[in-house]
Coordinates of C-alpha atoms and ligand atoms in Angstrom, one line a residue:
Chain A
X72 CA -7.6 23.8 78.5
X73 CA -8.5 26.7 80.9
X74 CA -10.4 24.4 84.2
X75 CA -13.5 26.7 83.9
X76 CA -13.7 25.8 80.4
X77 CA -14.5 22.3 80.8
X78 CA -16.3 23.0 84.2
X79 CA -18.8 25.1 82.9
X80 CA -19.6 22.0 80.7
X81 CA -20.2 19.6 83.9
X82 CA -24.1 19.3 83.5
X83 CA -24.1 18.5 79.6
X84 CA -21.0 16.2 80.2
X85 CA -21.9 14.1 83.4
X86 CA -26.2 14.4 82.8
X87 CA -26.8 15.0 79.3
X88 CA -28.5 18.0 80.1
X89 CA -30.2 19.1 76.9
X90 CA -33.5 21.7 76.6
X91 CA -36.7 21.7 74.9
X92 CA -37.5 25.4 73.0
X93 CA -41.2 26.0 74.7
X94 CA -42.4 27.2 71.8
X95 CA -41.6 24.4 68.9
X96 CA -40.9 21.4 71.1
X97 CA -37.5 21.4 69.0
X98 CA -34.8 19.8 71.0
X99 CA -31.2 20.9 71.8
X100 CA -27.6 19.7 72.6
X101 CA -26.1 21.4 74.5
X102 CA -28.8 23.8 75.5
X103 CA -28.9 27.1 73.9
X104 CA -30.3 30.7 74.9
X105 CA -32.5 30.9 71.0
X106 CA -34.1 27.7 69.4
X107 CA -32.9 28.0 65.5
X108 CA -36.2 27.1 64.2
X109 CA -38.8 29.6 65.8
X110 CA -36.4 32.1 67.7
X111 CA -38.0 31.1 70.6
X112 CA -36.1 32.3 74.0
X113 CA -37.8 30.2 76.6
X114 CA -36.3 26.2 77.1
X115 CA -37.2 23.5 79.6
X116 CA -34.1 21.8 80.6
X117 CA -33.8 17.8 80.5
X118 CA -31.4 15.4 81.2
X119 CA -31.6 12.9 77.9
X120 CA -32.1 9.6 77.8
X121 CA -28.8 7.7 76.8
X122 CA -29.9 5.7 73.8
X123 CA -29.6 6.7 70.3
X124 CA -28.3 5.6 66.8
X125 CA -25.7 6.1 64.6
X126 CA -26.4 8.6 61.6
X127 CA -22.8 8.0 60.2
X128 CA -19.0 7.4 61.4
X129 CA -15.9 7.0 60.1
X130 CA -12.7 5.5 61.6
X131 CA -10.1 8.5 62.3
X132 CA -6.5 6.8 61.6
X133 CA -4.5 10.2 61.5
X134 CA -5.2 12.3 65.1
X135 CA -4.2 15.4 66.3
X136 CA -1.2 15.2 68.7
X137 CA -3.8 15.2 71.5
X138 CA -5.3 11.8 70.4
X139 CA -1.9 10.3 68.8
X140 CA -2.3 7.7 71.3
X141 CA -5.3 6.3 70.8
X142 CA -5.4 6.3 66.9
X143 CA -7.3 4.3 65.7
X144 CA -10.7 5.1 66.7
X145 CA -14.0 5.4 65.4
X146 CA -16.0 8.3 65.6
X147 CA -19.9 9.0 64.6
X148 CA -22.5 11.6 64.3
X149 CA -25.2 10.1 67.2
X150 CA -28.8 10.5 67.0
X151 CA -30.6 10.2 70.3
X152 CA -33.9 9.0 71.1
X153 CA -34.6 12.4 73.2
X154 CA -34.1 14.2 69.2
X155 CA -30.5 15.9 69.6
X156 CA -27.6 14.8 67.5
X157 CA -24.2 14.6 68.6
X158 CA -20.7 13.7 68.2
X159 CA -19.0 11.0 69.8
X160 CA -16.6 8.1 69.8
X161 CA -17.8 4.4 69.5
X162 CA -16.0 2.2 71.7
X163 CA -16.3 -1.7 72.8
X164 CA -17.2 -3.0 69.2
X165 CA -14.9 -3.5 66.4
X166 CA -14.8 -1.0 63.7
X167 CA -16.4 -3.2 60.8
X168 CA -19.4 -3.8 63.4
X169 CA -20.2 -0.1 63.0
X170 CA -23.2 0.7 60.6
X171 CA -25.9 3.6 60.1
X172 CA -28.7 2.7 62.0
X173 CA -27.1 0.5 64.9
X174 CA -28.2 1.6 68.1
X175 CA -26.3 2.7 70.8
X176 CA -26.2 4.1 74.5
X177 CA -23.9 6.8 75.9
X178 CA -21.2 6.2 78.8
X179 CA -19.6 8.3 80.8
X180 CA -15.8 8.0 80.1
X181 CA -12.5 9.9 79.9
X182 CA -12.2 11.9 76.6
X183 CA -8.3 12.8 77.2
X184 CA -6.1 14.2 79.5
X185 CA -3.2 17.2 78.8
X186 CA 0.1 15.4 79.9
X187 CA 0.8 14.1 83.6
X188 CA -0.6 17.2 85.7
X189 CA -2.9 18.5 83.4
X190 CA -6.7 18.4 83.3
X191 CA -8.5 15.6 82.3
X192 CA -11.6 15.8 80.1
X193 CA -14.7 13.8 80.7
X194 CA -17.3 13.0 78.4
X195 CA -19.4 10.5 76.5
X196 CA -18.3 7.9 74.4
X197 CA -21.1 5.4 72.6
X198 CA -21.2 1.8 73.1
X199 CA -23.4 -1.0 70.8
X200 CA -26.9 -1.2 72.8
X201 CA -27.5 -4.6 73.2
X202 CA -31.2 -5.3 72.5
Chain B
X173 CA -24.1 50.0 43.8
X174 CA -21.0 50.4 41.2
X175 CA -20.6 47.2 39.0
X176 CA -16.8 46.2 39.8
X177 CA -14.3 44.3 38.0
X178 CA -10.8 42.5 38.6
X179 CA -7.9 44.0 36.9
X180 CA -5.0 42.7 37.9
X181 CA -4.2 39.3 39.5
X182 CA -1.3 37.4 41.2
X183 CA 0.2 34.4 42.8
X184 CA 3.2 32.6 43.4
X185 CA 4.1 29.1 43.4
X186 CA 2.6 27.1 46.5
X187 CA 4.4 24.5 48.6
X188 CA 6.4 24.3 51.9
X189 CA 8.3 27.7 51.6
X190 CA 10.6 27.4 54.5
X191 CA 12.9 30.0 53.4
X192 CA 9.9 32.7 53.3
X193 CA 7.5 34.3 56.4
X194 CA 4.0 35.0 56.0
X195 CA 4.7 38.7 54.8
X196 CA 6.6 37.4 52.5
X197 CA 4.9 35.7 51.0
X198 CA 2.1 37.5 50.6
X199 CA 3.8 40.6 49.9
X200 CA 5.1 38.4 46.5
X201 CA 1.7 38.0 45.7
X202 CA 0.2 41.1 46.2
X203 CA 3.0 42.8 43.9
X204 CA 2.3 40.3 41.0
X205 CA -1.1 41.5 41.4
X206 CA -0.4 45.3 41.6
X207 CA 2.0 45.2 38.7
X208 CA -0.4 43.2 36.6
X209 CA -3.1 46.1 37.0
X210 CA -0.6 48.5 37.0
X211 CA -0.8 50.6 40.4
X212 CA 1.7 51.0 42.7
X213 CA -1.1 52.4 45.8
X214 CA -4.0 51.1 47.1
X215 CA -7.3 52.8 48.6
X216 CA -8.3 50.1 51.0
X217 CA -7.1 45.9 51.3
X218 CA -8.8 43.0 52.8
X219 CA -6.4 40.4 54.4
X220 CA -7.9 36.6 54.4
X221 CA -6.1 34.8 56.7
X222 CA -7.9 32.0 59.2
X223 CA -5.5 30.9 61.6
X224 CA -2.1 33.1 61.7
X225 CA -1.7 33.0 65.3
X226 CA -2.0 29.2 65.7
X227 CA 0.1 28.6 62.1
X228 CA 2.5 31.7 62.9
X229 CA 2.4 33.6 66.0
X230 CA 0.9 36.9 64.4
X231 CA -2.1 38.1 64.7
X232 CA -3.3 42.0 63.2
X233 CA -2.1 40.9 59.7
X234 CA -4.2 44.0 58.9
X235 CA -1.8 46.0 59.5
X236 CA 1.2 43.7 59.3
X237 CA 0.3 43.6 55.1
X238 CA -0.4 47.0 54.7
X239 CA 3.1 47.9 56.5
X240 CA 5.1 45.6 54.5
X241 CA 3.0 46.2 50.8
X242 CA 4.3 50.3 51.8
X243 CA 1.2 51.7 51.9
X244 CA 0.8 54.0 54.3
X245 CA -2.2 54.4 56.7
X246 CA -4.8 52.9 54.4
X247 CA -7.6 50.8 55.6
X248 CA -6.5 47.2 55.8
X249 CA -8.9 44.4 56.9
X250 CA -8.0 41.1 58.0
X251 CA -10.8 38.6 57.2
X252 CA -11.3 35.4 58.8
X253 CA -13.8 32.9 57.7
X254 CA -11.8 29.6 58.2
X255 CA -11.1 28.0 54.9
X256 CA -13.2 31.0 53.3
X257 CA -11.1 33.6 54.7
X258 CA -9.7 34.3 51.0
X259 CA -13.1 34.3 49.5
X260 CA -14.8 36.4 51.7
X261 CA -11.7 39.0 51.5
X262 CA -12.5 39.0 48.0
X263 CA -16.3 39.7 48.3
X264 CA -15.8 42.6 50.9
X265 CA -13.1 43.9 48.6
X266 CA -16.0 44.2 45.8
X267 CA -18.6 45.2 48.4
X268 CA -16.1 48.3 49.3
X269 CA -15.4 49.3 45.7
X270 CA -19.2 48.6 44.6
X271 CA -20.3 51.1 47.5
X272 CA -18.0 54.1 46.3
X273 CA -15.7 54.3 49.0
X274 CA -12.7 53.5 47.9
X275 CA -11.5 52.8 43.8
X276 CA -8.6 50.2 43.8
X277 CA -8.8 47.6 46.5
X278 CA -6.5 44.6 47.0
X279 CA -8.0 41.6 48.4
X280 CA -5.3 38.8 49.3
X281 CA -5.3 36.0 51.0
X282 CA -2.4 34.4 52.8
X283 CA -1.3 31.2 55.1
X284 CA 1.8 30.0 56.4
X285 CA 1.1 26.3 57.7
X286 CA 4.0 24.6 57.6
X287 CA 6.1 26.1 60.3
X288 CA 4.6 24.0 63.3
X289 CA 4.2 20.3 63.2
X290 CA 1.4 17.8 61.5
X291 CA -0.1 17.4 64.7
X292 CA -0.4 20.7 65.6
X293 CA -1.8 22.0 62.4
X294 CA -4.6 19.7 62.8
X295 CA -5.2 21.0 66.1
X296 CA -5.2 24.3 64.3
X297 CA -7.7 23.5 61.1
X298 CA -10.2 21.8 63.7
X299 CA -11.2 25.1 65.1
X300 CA -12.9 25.7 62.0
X301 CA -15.2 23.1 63.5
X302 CA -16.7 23.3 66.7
X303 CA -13.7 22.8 69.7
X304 CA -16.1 22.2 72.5
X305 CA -18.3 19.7 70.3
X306 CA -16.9 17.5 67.8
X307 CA -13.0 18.4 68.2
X308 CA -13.2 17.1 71.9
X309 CA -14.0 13.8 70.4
X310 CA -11.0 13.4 68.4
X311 CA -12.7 14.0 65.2
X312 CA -10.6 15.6 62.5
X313 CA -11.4 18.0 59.7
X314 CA -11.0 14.9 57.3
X315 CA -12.9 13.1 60.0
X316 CA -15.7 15.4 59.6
X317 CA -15.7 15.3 55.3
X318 CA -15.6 11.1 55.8
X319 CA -18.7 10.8 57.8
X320 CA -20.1 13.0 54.6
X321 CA -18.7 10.4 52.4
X322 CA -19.9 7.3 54.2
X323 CA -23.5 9.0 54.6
X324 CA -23.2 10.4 50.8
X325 CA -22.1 6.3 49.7
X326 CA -25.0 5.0 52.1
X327 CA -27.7 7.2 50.7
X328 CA -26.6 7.5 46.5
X329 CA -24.4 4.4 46.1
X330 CA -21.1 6.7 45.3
X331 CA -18.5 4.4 45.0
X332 CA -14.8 4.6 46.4
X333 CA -13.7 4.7 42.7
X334 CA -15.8 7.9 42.1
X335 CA -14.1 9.6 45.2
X336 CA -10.6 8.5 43.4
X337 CA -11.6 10.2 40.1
X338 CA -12.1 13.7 41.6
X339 CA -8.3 13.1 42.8
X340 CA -6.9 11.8 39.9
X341 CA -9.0 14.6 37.7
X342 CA -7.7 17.3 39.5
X343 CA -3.7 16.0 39.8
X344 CA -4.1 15.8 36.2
X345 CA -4.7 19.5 35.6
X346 CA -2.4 20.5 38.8
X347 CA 0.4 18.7 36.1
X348 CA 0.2 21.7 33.7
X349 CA -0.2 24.2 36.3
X350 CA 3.4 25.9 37.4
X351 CA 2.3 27.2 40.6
X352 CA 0.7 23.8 41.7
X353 CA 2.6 22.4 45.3
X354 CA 1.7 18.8 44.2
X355 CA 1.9 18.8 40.1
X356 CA 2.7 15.0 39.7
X357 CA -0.1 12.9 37.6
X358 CA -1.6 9.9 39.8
X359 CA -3.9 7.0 39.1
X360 CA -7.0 5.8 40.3
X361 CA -5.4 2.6 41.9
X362 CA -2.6 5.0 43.9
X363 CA -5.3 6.8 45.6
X364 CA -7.2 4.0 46.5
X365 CA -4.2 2.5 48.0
X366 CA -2.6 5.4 49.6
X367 CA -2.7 6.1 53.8
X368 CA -5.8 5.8 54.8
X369 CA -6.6 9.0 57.2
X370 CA -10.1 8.7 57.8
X371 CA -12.1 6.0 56.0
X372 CA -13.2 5.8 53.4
X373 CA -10.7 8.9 53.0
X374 CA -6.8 8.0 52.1
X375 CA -4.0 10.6 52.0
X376 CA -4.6 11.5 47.9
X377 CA -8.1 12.0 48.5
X378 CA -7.0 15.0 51.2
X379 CA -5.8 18.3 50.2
X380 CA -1.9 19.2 51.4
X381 CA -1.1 21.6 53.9
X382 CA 0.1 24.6 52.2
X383 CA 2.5 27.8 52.0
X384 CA 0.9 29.9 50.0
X385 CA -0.2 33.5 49.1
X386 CA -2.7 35.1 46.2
X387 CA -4.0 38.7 45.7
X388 CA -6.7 40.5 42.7
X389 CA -6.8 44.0 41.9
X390 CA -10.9 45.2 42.4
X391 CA -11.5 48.2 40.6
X392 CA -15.3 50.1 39.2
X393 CA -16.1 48.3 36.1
X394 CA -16.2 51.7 34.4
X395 CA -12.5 52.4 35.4
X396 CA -11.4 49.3 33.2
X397 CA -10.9 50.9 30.3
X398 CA -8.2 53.4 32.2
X399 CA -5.9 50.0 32.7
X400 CA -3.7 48.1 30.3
X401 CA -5.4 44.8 30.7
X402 CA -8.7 43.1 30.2
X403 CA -10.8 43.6 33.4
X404 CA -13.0 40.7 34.3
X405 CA -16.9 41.9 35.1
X406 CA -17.7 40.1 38.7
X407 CA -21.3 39.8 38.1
X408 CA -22.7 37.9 41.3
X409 CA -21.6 37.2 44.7
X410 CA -23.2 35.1 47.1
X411 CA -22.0 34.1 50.9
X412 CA -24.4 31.8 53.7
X413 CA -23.2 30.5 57.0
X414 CA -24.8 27.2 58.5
X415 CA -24.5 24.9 61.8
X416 CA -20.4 25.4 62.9
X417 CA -20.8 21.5 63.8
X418 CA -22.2 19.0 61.3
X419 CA -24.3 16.4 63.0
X420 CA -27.0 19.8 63.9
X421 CA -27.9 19.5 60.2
X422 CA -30.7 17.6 59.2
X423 CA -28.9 16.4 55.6
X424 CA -25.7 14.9 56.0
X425 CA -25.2 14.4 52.1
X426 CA -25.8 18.0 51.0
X427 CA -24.0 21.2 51.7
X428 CA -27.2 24.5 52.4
X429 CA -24.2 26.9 52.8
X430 CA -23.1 26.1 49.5
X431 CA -26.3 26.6 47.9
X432 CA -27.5 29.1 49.5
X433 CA -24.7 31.2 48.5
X434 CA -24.8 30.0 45.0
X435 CA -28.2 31.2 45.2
X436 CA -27.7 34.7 45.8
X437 CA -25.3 35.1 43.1
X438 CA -27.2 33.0 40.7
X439 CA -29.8 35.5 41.2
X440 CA -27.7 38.6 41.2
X441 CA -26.0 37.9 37.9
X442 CA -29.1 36.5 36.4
X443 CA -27.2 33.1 35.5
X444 CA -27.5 29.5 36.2
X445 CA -25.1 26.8 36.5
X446 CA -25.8 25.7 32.8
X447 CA -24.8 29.0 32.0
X448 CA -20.9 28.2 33.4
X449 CA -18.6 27.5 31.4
X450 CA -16.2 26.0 34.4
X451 CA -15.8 26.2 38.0
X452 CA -13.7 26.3 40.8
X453 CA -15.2 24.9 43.9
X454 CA -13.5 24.1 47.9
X455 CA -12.2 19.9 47.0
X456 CA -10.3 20.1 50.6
X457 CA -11.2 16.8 50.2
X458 CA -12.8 14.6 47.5
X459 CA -15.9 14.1 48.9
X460 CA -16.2 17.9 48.6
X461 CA -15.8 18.3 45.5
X462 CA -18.5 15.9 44.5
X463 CA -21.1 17.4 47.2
X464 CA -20.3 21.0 46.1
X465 CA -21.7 19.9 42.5
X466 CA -24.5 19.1 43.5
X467 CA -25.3 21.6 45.9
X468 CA -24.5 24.0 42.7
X469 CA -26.7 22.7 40.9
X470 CA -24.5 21.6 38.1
X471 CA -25.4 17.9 39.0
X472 CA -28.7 16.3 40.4
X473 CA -28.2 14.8 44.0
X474 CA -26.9 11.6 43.9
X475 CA -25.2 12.4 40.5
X476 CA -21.8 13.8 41.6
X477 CA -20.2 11.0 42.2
X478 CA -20.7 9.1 38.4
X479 CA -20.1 12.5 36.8
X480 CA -16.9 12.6 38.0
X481 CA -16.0 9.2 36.9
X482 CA -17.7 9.5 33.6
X483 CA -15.4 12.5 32.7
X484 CA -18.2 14.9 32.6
X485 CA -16.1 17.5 35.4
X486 CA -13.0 17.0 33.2
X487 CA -11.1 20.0 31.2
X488 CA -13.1 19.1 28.3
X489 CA -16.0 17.6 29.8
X490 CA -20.0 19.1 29.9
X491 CA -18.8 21.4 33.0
X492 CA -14.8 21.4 33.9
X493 CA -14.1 22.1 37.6
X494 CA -10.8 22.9 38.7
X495 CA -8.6 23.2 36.1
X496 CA -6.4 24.6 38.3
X497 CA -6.0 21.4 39.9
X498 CA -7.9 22.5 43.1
X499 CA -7.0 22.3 46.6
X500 CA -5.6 18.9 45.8
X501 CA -2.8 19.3 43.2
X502 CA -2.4 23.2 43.7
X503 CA -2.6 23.1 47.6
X504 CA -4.3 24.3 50.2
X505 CA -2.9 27.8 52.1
X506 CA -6.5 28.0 53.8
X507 CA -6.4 31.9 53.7
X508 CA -5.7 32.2 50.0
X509 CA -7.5 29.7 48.6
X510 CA -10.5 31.8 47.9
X511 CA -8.2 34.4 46.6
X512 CA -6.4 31.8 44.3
X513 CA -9.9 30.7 42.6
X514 CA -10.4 34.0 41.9
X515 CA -6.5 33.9 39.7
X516 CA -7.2 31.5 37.9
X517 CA -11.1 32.7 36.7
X518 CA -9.2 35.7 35.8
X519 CA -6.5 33.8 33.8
X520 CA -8.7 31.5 32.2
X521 CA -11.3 34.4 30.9
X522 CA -8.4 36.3 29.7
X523 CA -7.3 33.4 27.9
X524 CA -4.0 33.4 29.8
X525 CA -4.1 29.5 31.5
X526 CA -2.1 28.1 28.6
X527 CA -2.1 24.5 28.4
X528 CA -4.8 23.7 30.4
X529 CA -7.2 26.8 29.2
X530 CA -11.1 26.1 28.7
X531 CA -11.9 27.3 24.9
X532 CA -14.1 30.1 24.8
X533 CA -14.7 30.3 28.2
X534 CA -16.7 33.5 28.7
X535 CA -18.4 33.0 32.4
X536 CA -17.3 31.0 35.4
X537 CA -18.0 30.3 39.1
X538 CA -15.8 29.9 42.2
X539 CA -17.2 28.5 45.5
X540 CA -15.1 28.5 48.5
X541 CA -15.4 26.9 51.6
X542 CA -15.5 27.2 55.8
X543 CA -15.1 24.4 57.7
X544 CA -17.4 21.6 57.0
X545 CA -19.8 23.8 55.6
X546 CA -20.4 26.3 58.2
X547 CA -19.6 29.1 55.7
X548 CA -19.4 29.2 51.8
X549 CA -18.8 32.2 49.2
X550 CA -19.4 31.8 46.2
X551 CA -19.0 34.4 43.6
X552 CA -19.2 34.5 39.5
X553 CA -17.3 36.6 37.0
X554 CA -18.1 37.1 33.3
X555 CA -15.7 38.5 30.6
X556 CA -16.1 42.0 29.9
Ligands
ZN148 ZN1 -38.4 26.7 68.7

């Protein structure tokens, strides 16, 4: 992956950083320039809260060659507390622990890395929020 | 607008065509379809095609297509829609003939997937969903249709036997099509005990990856008569887009796309969908098949799932779907898939699908598919 292609990500990837359409209140990940609901063109930029829950996952058995390694995994659709949903892999819980509804919060960890000089990608991975 | 109609149809058989290049193969098509309507030049073609580049180092198949068909400085269009590339080249072919600029329009659809590795055509069918967003994650396209199924399960109750149905339903027509890639007959207990991929997905509840070309003839409705063949009147056409990645929507058991394409041509050609006689909808995956009922309309929410296991979406059930044998059995070139439904419509209104033709079948719909949903086209044809 081109370097400015994942740096220009930095502030969503490392903080979360999400933003609130002024007009609506509706909430987006990552931010956007127009809020799909009202067209509105003016945000407030947040950094989220790391807690959320799981809206539905699956276990991914068959990767792409970038993830071959790491196969299996499981992967859900997040809803977080702050509104946004996202995508992310659920880590540190075994895959029949994994239900819709259970909460979670967000770490920062390595997605994947491009062989033994190339980039490597950081991001969020979800992990069981113990309440 | 000019009512239009399709006069001519053609396809070849599907499957790993090593021996054969993209042009190829879609040249094969295209001159099935040409000789079936019986012209040897075109006014204008549209090209579906979603990932050429990735699946075959070439990109302008525009003009690649138009070169290697031998016709000469025409308009050529290559289309790209993802797994909707097909369908979409068939709508703008209707939209071009229906405005009066041009008279006899191809509109193909090719893809030629199996000259890179397994791995690398996943990476190739994820851009269809959003790279930055979900791909980054490791999710897969069949990734993306299982987190449908588990949310679809957790909200209806559809069971992993109802999921095997749809698979087994559509094999079983594949069987008595020629031109399927996968035309063998499998069971309900093979599928649920085959690979899993992405659960609750296994490999026979996936469609293949594909070689694979098709092409229709679009002509004026009016010009039918000045043709050999029975045209078939395309009556409505629909096409919607929604969010490229799948956890921005709010419903994670429905497709909007799907019905708000259906909508559109619903309401064009003043039909419902207890006015079809059959369908052909997007199964990439199992799961798909089931949602796209419902989000048709031919089934309540919820209801997908037991009417595939009741028989209901069977060849001679209440409302057949697929009796090509669908993505599934006949495969899965993304770029022609569209194209393809639009074959067999044809076929089966002429009465030409032999043994596995629909009896009196006088209107029909075909619903094709982008992504996890980020697109859909859906269009419906009528018997002239
Ligand atoms: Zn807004």
């Amino acid at each position: 992956m081109p370097p400015a292609r994942s740096w220009r990500t930095y502030p969503q990837g490392y903080m979360l950083e999400a933003a609130r359409c002024k007009k609506c209140g509706k909430t987006f990940f990552p931010p956007r320039l127009v809020c799909n609901k009202c067209q509105g063109r003016e945000f407030e930029r947040f950094n989220m809260q790391r807690t959320g829950k799981v809206v539905t996952h699956t276990v991914i058995r068959t990767p792409s060659d970038e993830f071959s390694g790491e196969a299996p995994f499981a992967v859900g659709v997040i809803e977080m507390d702050d509104g946004p949903r996202l995508t992310s892999q659920i880590v540190d819980v075994s895959f029949d622990e994994v239900k819709i509804g259970m909460p979670v919060k967000l770490e920062f960890r390595r997605l994947s890395s491009e062989g033994d000089a190339g980039i490597i990608n950081y991001g969020h991975k979800a992990v069981p929020a113990r309440t | 607008m000019r009512d239009v109609a399709v006069i001519g149809v053609g396809m070849q058989k599907w499957g790993e065509l090593w021996a054969k290049s993209t042009r190829d193969i879609f040249v094969e098509s295209a001159l099935l379809a040409m000789d079936d309507a019986g012209v040897d030049t075109l006014g204008a073609m549209y090209v579906g095609s979603m990932a050429p580049g990735l699946f075959a180092d070439q990109e302008h198949l525009g003009s690649v297509m138009a070169d290697y068909l031998g016709q000469k400085l025409i308009p050529s269009t290559r289309v790209e829609s993802a797994c909707a590339s097909g369908g979409l080249a068939f709508r703008l072919a209707c939209m071009d003939v229906a405005s009066g600029m041009h008279d006899v329009v191809l509109a193909g659809g090719v893809e030629k997937m199996t000259d890179i590795g397994g791995g690398d055509a996943t990476h190739a069918l994820a851009s269809a969903a959003d790279m930055k967003w979900e791909a980054v994650h490791g999710v897969t396209f069949p990734g993306l249709y299982a987190m449908m199924a588990v949310a679809h399960m957790a909200k209806y109750g559809t069971t992993r036997e109802q999921l095997a149905h749809v698979a087994v339903k559509n094999h079983y027509n594949g069987s008595m099509n020629s031109r399927a890639q996968f035309p063998m007959k499998i069971t309900v207990e093979g599928v649920i005990n085959s690979v899993k991929v992405a659960d609750p997905l296994n490999i026979l509840d996936c469609s293949p990856i594909t070689d694979g070309a098709a092409a229709a003839i679009v002509v004026p409705a009016d010009m039918v008569k000045d043709f050999k063949k029975a045209g078939v009147k395309v009556i409505g056409t629909g096409h919607a887009t929604d969010t490229i990645a799948l956890h921005d929507r709010e419903d994670l058991t429905t497709l909007a796309a799907v019905s708000a394409s259906a909508e559109q041509a619903y309401k064009m050609s003043g039909k419902g969908p207890r006015d079809l006689d059959f369908v052909e909808v997007h199964d990439c995956f199992t799961i798909a098949e089931i949602i796209v009922s419902e989000s048709l309309g031919l089934f309540e929410r919820g209801k997908g799932g037991p009417a595939a296991e009741a028989g209901d979406t069977g060849l001679e059930g209440r409302t057949p779907i697929n009796p090509s044998g669908g993505l599934k059995s006949k495969g899965h070139p993304v770029g022609a898939t569209g194209v393809a439904q639009i074959v067999e419509i044809t076929e089966q209104l002429r009465g030409e699908a032999g043994k596995r033709q629909i009896k009196n079948a006088r209107v029909a719909l075909a619903q094709n598919m982008g992504g996890s949903g980020g697109s859909s086209v859906v269009h419906i044809l009528e018997v002239m």
